[in-house]
Amino acid sequence: MSDGILSKAATMEIPISSNGDTSSLPEDDGLEQDLQQVMVSGPNLNETSIVSGGYGGTAEGIIPTGTIKGPGLHPPPPGPPPGGEEVVRGIAVEKFDIVKKWGINTYKCTKQLLSERFGRGSRTVDLELETQIELLRETKRKYESVLQLARALTAHLYSLVQTQHALGDAFADLSQKSPELQEEFGYNAETQKLLCKNGETLLGAVNFFVSSINTLVNKTMEDTLMTVKQYETARLEYDAYRTDLEELSMGPRDAGAVSRLDAAQSQFQSHKDKYEKLRADVAIKLKFLEENKVGAGTGVWGGLGGHRTGRWQFNIKLKTPGAEKPSWLEEQ
């Protein structure tokens, strides 16, 4: 991570007091969700493949029916090729190691999470970054509300345009069947058609608005928040292995302890690198969102502004040129 980013991120270890004050801590359901997040990613057992159905032949102990001839039996198939047992044993050991590492990591992270929640440990906090993350989450919730309202507006506008179209057709039919009011009904039929045409234009603008907000909320912001989740998991792992290293450092220094300390130092450095990389990734994505907020806002919100697109400006004239008598709509 570059010095510039490190200088901006006020990263520190925040000790959590053990006086029982949990007023600032999330509710129990938040703890349950965090524990589920720790457990959700199980070991990847697809890194190796296990040969099934014996050593390339039929299942062990099963004789193919085609080998039976008359009253006698064909000899059983030959045994596994040389080295076959060693290959399978190696695969099994490798998978066991994967499960073992996952179990140890899950234990350490769960221990660290519980320690943080119950005030017996410390956690690394980047105050500036976490403030920006919380602001993003709050902004996303507000935009989701706007998106819901905009979709409702689209449905209402569509219904309105359909009604205006049907009303225009009804006026047109009445103008043909009522000679004494032909001019009035014809005028109002044209008015409804004009309203319908402008309503369709507005509907198109709102549809574009909904599409833009949906992309912003469910793609751009969601992608950033997915990286945030990875960063938060990496932070928990980093603190778990940091705590483990600190505890080993304070213990006795016999031969076994030195070996364990070296291994813990290596694991800690690996998780530290992962944590700092994801922290930098989150900072970059948040900066990108901030820099593009004005441009995106103009593109998204401008579609409904009217002053730029004129899509809200209908300028409908309810009085036909040269007509002295207003329509009955104007009189109401």
GROMACS .gro file of C-alpha atoms in nm:
model
  332
    1MET     CA    1   0.000   0.000   0.000
    2SER     CA    2   0.145   0.340  -0.093
    3ASP     CA    3   0.260   0.588   0.169
    4GLY     CA    4   0.000   0.837   0.042
    5ILE     CA    5  -0.291   0.611   0.119
    6LEU     CA    6  -0.143   0.506   0.453
    7SER     CA    7  -0.101   0.868   0.554
    8LYS     CA    8  -0.465   0.943   0.475
    9ALA     CA    9  -0.605   0.639   0.651
   10ALA     CA   10  -0.592   0.698   1.023
   11THR     CA   11  -0.551   0.331   1.107
   12MET     CA   12  -0.527   0.240   1.471
   13GLU     CA   13  -0.597  -0.038   1.714
   14ILE     CA   14  -0.896   0.052   1.930
   15PRO     CA   15  -0.892  -0.127   2.267
   16ILE     CA   16  -1.233  -0.237   2.384
   17SER     CA   17  -1.289  -0.185   2.754
   18SER     CA   18  -1.405  -0.477   2.963
   19ASN     CA   19  -1.636  -0.276   3.188
   20GLY     CA   20  -1.941  -0.438   3.034
   21ASP     CA   21  -2.050  -0.127   2.843
   22THR     CA   22  -2.201  -0.259   2.522
   23SER     CA   23  -2.418   0.041   2.438
   24SER     CA   24  -2.223   0.106   2.120
   25LEU     CA   25  -2.222  -0.256   2.011
   26PRO     CA   26  -2.467  -0.403   1.759
   27GLU     CA   27  -2.757  -0.614   1.873
   28ASP     CA   28  -2.734  -0.991   1.915
   29ASP     CA   29  -2.870  -1.051   1.569
   30GLY     CA   30  -2.572  -0.854   1.432
   31LEU     CA   31  -2.338  -1.086   1.618
   32GLU     CA   32  -2.519  -1.386   1.475
   33GLN     CA   33  -2.486  -1.247   1.124
   34ASP     CA   34  -2.114  -1.186   1.174
   35LEU     CA   35  -2.065  -1.539   1.300
   36GLN     CA   36  -2.251  -1.672   0.998
   37GLN     CA   37  -2.027  -1.464   0.773
   38VAL     CA   38  -1.719  -1.615   0.937
   39MET     CA   39  -1.853  -1.966   0.881
   40VAL     CA   40  -2.006  -1.918   0.536
   41SER     CA   41  -1.693  -1.973   0.327
   42GLY     CA   42  -1.599  -2.335   0.380
   43PRO     CA   43  -1.279  -2.500   0.265
   44ASN     CA   44  -1.225  -2.529  -0.109
   45LEU     CA   45  -1.210  -2.902  -0.172
   46ASN     CA   46  -1.215  -2.862  -0.550
   47GLU     CA   47  -0.847  -2.786  -0.575
   48THR     CA   48  -0.773  -3.156  -0.620
   49SER     CA   49  -0.962  -3.439  -0.781
   50ILE     CA   50  -1.029  -3.785  -0.643
   51VAL     CA   51  -1.047  -4.083  -0.876
   52SER     CA   52  -1.382  -4.253  -0.823
   53GLY     CA   53  -1.497  -4.601  -0.903
   54GLY     CA   54  -1.172  -4.774  -0.813
   55TYR     CA   55  -0.839  -4.713  -0.984
   56GLY     CA   56  -0.968  -4.639  -1.329
   57GLY     CA   57  -1.159  -4.967  -1.351
   58THR     CA   58  -1.483  -5.100  -1.202
   59ALA     CA   59  -1.582  -5.055  -0.842
   60GLU     CA   60  -1.380  -5.265  -0.605
   61GLY     CA   61  -1.540  -5.602  -0.528
   62ILE     CA   62  -1.786  -5.589  -0.823
   63ILE     CA   63  -1.733  -5.829  -1.112
   64PRO     CA   64  -1.873  -5.722  -1.452
   65THR     CA   65  -2.145  -5.958  -1.575
   66GLY     CA   66  -1.964  -5.992  -1.907
   67THR     CA   67  -1.685  -6.185  -1.736
   68ILE     CA   68  -1.914  -6.473  -1.639
   69LYS     CA   69  -1.878  -6.762  -1.881
   70GLY     CA   70  -2.067  -7.082  -1.827
   71PRO     CA   71  -2.039  -7.251  -1.494
   72GLY     CA   72  -1.706  -7.090  -1.417
   73LEU     CA   73  -1.612  -6.737  -1.322
   74HIS     CA   74  -1.362  -6.513  -1.493
   75PRO     CA   75  -1.074  -6.413  -1.264
   76PRO     CA   76  -1.127  -6.080  -1.086
   77PRO     CA   77  -0.980  -5.770  -1.246
   78PRO     CA   78  -0.618  -5.694  -1.169
   79GLY     CA   79  -0.530  -5.484  -0.864
   80PRO     CA   80  -0.451  -5.114  -0.869
   81PRO     CA   81  -0.153  -5.001  -1.075
   82PRO     CA   82   0.173  -4.940  -0.890
   83GLY     CA   83   0.168  -4.613  -0.698
   84GLY     CA   84  -0.212  -4.576  -0.713
   85GLU     CA   85  -0.261  -4.600  -0.338
   86GLU     CA   86   0.007  -4.337  -0.278
   87VAL     CA   87  -0.167  -4.092  -0.515
   88VAL     CA   88  -0.504  -4.128  -0.345
   89ARG     CA   89  -0.343  -4.108  -0.003
   90GLY     CA   90  -0.167  -3.786  -0.105
   91ILE     CA   91  -0.494  -3.634  -0.226
   92ALA     CA   92  -0.666  -3.729   0.099
   93VAL     CA   93  -0.385  -3.573   0.305
   94GLU     CA   94  -0.400  -3.255   0.098
   95LYS     CA   95  -0.774  -3.222   0.147
   96PHE     CA   96  -0.736  -3.289   0.517
   97ASP     CA   97  -0.482  -3.006   0.538
   98ILE     CA   98  -0.726  -2.771   0.361
   99VAL     CA   99  -1.004  -2.856   0.608
  100LYS     CA  100  -0.762  -2.825   0.899
  101LYS     CA  101  -0.644  -2.478   0.790
  102TRP     CA  102  -1.002  -2.364   0.738
  103GLY     CA  103  -1.099  -2.491   1.082
  104ILE     CA  104  -0.807  -2.315   1.251
  105ASN     CA  105  -0.881  -1.991   1.065
  106THR     CA  106  -1.250  -2.009   1.155
  107TYR     CA  107  -1.166  -2.074   1.520
  108LYS     CA  108  -0.927  -1.780   1.539
  109CYS     CA  109  -1.173  -1.543   1.367
  110THR     CA  110  -1.464  -1.652   1.585
  111LYS     CA  111  -1.252  -1.609   1.895
  112GLN     CA  112  -1.147  -1.260   1.781
  113LEU     CA  113  -1.505  -1.161   1.697
  114LEU     CA  114  -1.637  -1.272   2.036
  115SER     CA  115  -1.345  -1.101   2.208
  116GLU     CA  116  -1.429  -0.774   2.033
  117ARG     CA  117  -1.800  -0.798   2.105
  118PHE     CA  118  -1.760  -0.876   2.475
  119GLY     CA  119  -1.488  -0.620   2.546
  120ARG     CA  120  -1.190  -0.848   2.594
  121GLY     CA  121  -0.982  -0.749   2.294
  122SER     CA  122  -0.896  -0.478   2.043
  123ARG     CA  123  -0.974  -0.420   1.679
  124THR     CA  124  -0.799  -0.224   1.407
  125VAL     CA  125  -1.006   0.077   1.303
  126ASP     CA  126  -0.959   0.307   1.005
  127LEU     CA  127  -1.184   0.591   1.119
  128GLU     CA  128  -1.185   0.783   0.791
  129LEU     CA  129  -1.251   0.477   0.577
  130GLU     CA  130  -1.523   0.334   0.802
  131THR     CA  131  -1.700   0.671   0.809
  132GLN     CA  132  -1.705   0.673   0.430
  133ILE     CA  133  -1.832   0.314   0.423
  134GLU     CA  134  -2.119   0.393   0.659
  135LEU     CA  135  -2.204   0.700   0.450
  136LEU     CA  136  -2.215   0.482   0.138
  137ARG     CA  137  -2.449   0.234   0.305
  138GLU     CA  138  -2.680   0.514   0.417
  139THR     CA  139  -2.675   0.669   0.068
  140LYS     CA  140  -2.756   0.333  -0.087
  141ARG     CA  141  -3.057   0.292   0.142
  142LYS     CA  142  -3.186   0.636   0.043
  143TYR     CA  143  -3.138   0.567  -0.326
  144GLU     CA  144  -3.320   0.236  -0.291
  145SER     CA  145  -3.616   0.429  -0.149
  146VAL     CA  146  -3.603   0.670  -0.444
  147LEU     CA  147  -3.587   0.377  -0.683
  148GLN     CA  148  -3.896   0.221  -0.526
  149LEU     CA  149  -4.088   0.547  -0.558
  150ALA     CA  150  -3.972   0.598  -0.917
  151ARG     CA  151  -4.093   0.251  -1.012
  152ALA     CA  152  -4.431   0.330  -0.854
  153LEU     CA  153  -4.439   0.656  -1.052
  154THR     CA  154  -4.370   0.461  -1.372
  155ALA     CA  155  -4.663   0.230  -1.305
  156HIS     CA  156  -4.896   0.523  -1.233
  157LEU     CA  157  -4.782   0.715  -1.541
  158TYR     CA  158  -4.833   0.411  -1.761
  159SER     CA  159  -5.188   0.372  -1.626
  160LEU     CA  160  -5.252   0.745  -1.678
  161VAL     CA  161  -5.132   0.737  -2.040
  162GLN     CA  162  -5.346   0.434  -2.112
  163THR     CA  163  -5.649   0.611  -1.961
  164GLN     CA  164  -5.583   0.927  -2.162
  165HIS     CA  165  -5.556   0.723  -2.479
  166ALA     CA  166  -5.888   0.549  -2.407
  167LEU     CA  167  -6.052   0.883  -2.322
  168GLY     CA  168  -5.931   1.035  -2.647
  169ASP     CA  169  -6.080   0.745  -2.841
  170ALA     CA  170  -6.411   0.791  -2.654
  171PHE     CA  171  -6.423   1.164  -2.741
  172ALA     CA  172  -6.342   1.087  -3.104
  173ASP     CA  173  -6.626   0.834  -3.120
  174LEU     CA  174  -6.868   1.083  -2.961
  175SER     CA  175  -6.770   1.355  -3.207
  176GLN     CA  176  -6.876   1.131  -3.494
  177LYS     CA  177  -7.203   1.025  -3.333
  178SER     CA  178  -7.307   1.363  -3.192
  179PRO     CA  179  -7.321   1.619  -3.479
  180GLU     CA  180  -7.443   1.896  -3.250
  181LEU     CA  181  -7.127   1.860  -3.033
  182GLN     CA  182  -6.889   1.739  -3.301
  183GLU     CA  183  -6.657   2.039  -3.269
  184GLU     CA  184  -6.638   2.021  -2.890
  185PHE     CA  185  -6.582   1.647  -2.872
  186GLY     CA  186  -6.331   1.661  -3.156
  187TYR     CA  187  -6.135   1.935  -2.981
  188ASN     CA  188  -6.121   1.740  -2.656
  189ALA     CA  189  -6.024   1.424  -2.842
  190GLU     CA  190  -5.724   1.610  -2.988
  191THR     CA  191  -5.641   1.746  -2.641
  192GLN     CA  192  -5.629   1.396  -2.494
  193LYS     CA  193  -5.413   1.274  -2.781
  194LEU     CA  194  -5.169   1.557  -2.715
  195LEU     CA  195  -5.166   1.478  -2.343
  196CYS     CA  196  -5.110   1.112  -2.428
  197LYS     CA  197  -4.818   1.196  -2.658
  198ASN     CA  198  -4.646   1.412  -2.396
  199GLY     CA  199  -4.723   1.151  -2.129
  200GLU     CA  200  -4.541   0.890  -2.335
  201THR     CA  201  -4.241   1.125  -2.356
  202LEU     CA  202  -4.244   1.170  -1.979
  203LEU     CA  203  -4.282   0.795  -1.930
  204GLY     CA  204  -3.971   0.740  -2.142
  205ALA     CA  205  -3.779   0.990  -1.927
  206VAL     CA  206  -3.888   0.820  -1.605
  207ASN     CA  207  -3.797   0.478  -1.745
  208PHE     CA  208  -3.447   0.608  -1.823
  209PHE     CA  209  -3.427   0.750  -1.471
  210VAL     CA  210  -3.528   0.417  -1.316
  211SER     CA  211  -3.274   0.230  -1.527
  212SER     CA  212  -2.995   0.470  -1.429
  213ILE     CA  213  -3.076   0.457  -1.058
  214ASN     CA  214  -3.101   0.078  -1.070
  215THR     CA  215  -2.754   0.055  -1.228
  216LEU     CA  216  -2.610   0.294  -0.971
  217VAL     CA  217  -2.763   0.114  -0.671
  218ASN     CA  218  -2.756  -0.252  -0.768
  219LYS     CA  219  -2.435  -0.259  -0.971
  220THR     CA  220  -2.197   0.026  -0.893
  221MET     CA  221  -2.271   0.066  -0.521
  222GLU     CA  222  -2.327  -0.306  -0.469
  223ASP     CA  223  -1.990  -0.388  -0.629
  224THR     CA  224  -1.818  -0.148  -0.390
  225LEU     CA  225  -2.001  -0.295  -0.091
  226MET     CA  226  -1.898  -0.646  -0.193
  227THR     CA  227  -1.536  -0.530  -0.176
  228VAL     CA  228  -1.617  -0.373   0.161
  229LYS     CA  229  -1.739  -0.710   0.290
  230GLN     CA  230  -1.415  -0.872   0.177
  231TYR     CA  231  -1.221  -0.594   0.348
  232GLU     CA  232  -1.413  -0.641   0.674
  233THR     CA  233  -1.345  -1.015   0.670
  234ALA     CA  234  -0.975  -0.948   0.600
  235ARG     CA  235  -0.969  -0.700   0.891
  236LEU     CA  236  -1.111  -0.962   1.126
  237GLU     CA  237  -0.854  -1.220   1.010
  238TYR     CA  238  -0.573  -0.967   1.043
  239ASP     CA  239  -0.667  -0.885   1.402
  240ALA     CA  240  -0.715  -1.253   1.486
  241TYR     CA  241  -0.364  -1.344   1.371
  242ARG     CA  242  -0.221  -1.025   1.525
  243THR     CA  243  -0.368  -1.125   1.861
  244ASP     CA  244  -0.236  -1.478   1.818
  245LEU     CA  245   0.114  -1.344   1.744
  246GLU     CA  246   0.105  -1.111   2.045
  247GLU     CA  247   0.003  -1.395   2.277
  248LEU     CA  248   0.283  -1.620   2.148
  249SER     CA  249   0.534  -1.335   2.180
  250MET     CA  250   0.458  -1.305   2.552
  251GLY     CA  251   0.498  -1.680   2.613
  252PRO     CA  252   0.808  -1.888   2.694
  253ARG     CA  253   1.084  -1.910   2.432
  254ASP     CA  254   1.163  -2.280   2.415
  255ALA     CA  255   1.247  -2.454   2.087
  256GLY     CA  256   0.887  -2.538   2.007
  257ALA     CA  257   0.767  -2.190   2.095
  258VAL     CA  258   1.022  -2.029   1.862
  259SER     CA  259   0.902  -2.248   1.576
  260ARG     CA  260   0.539  -2.161   1.645
  261LEU     CA  261   0.628  -1.793   1.672
  262ASP     CA  262   0.798  -1.798   1.330
  263ALA     CA  263   0.492  -1.964   1.176
  264ALA     CA  264   0.260  -1.713   1.344
  265GLN     CA  265   0.473  -1.424   1.218
  266SER     CA  266   0.452  -1.557   0.862
  267GLN     CA  267   0.075  -1.604   0.882
  268PHE     CA  268   0.030  -1.260   1.035
  269GLN     CA  269   0.229  -1.095   0.756
  270SER     CA  270   0.024  -1.277   0.493
  271HIS     CA  271  -0.305  -1.157   0.644
  272LYS     CA  272  -0.165  -0.808   0.694
  273ASP     CA  273  -0.079  -0.784   0.324
  274LYS     CA  274  -0.427  -0.906   0.230
  275TYR     CA  275  -0.591  -0.658   0.468
  276GLU     CA  276  -0.390  -0.361   0.339
  277LYS     CA  277  -0.457  -0.452  -0.024
  278LEU     CA  278  -0.833  -0.471   0.032
  279ARG     CA  279  -0.827  -0.150   0.233
  280ALA     CA  280  -0.660   0.020  -0.063
  281ASP     CA  281  -0.916  -0.133  -0.303
  282VAL     CA  282  -1.205  -0.001  -0.094
  283ALA     CA  283  -1.047   0.345  -0.073
  284ILE     CA  284  -1.004   0.357  -0.450
  285LYS     CA  285  -1.362   0.250  -0.519
  286LEU     CA  286  -1.502   0.499  -0.270
  287LYS     CA  287  -1.293   0.774  -0.429
  288PHE     CA  288  -1.420   0.671  -0.772
  289LEU     CA  289  -1.780   0.694  -0.652
  290GLU     CA  290  -1.718   1.036  -0.501
  291GLU     CA  291  -1.549   1.172  -0.813
  292ASN     CA  292  -1.826   1.049  -1.040
  293LYS     CA  293  -2.112   1.153  -0.812
  294VAL     CA  294  -2.165   1.492  -0.977
  295GLY     CA  295  -2.146   1.359  -1.332
  296ALA     CA  296  -2.366   1.063  -1.253
  297GLY     CA  297  -2.612   1.286  -1.070
  298THR     CA  298  -2.644   1.518  -1.369
  299GLY     CA  299  -2.707   1.223  -1.599
  300VAL     CA  300  -2.955   1.052  -1.368
  301TRP     CA  301  -3.142   1.345  -1.219
  302GLY     CA  302  -3.124   1.566  -1.530
  303GLY     CA  303  -3.365   1.336  -1.709
  304LEU     CA  304  -3.640   1.460  -1.480
  305GLY     CA  305  -3.531   1.822  -1.452
  306GLY     CA  306  -3.730   1.977  -1.734
  307HIS     CA  307  -3.489   2.267  -1.756
  308ARG     CA  308  -3.249   2.053  -1.957
  309THR     CA  309  -3.465   1.815  -2.152
  310GLY     CA  310  -3.802   1.986  -2.159
  311ARG     CA  311  -3.966   1.655  -2.083
  312TRP     CA  312  -4.181   1.811  -1.815
  313GLN     CA  313  -4.282   2.102  -2.040
  314PHE     CA  314  -4.603   2.009  -2.215
  315ASN     CA  315  -4.726   2.360  -2.315
  316ILE     CA  316  -5.069   2.227  -2.403
  317LYS     CA  317  -5.309   2.483  -2.544
  318LEU     CA  318  -5.664   2.410  -2.448
  319LYS     CA  319  -5.806   2.668  -2.689
  320THR     CA  320  -5.798   2.610  -3.062
  321PRO     CA  321  -5.685   2.905  -3.278
  322GLY     CA  322  -5.978   3.126  -3.378
  323ALA     CA  323  -6.221   2.959  -3.146
  324GLU     CA  324  -6.431   3.211  -2.959
  325LYS     CA  325  -6.618   2.968  -2.740
  326PRO     CA  326  -6.406   2.773  -2.490
  327SER     CA  327  -6.450   2.400  -2.455
  328TRP     CA  328  -6.645   2.257  -2.167
  329LEU     CA  329  -6.316   2.141  -2.012
  330GLU     CA  330  -6.201   2.505  -1.978
  331GLU     CA  331  -6.530   2.605  -1.825
  332GLN     CA  332  -6.502   2.354  -1.540
   0.00000   0.00000   0.00000
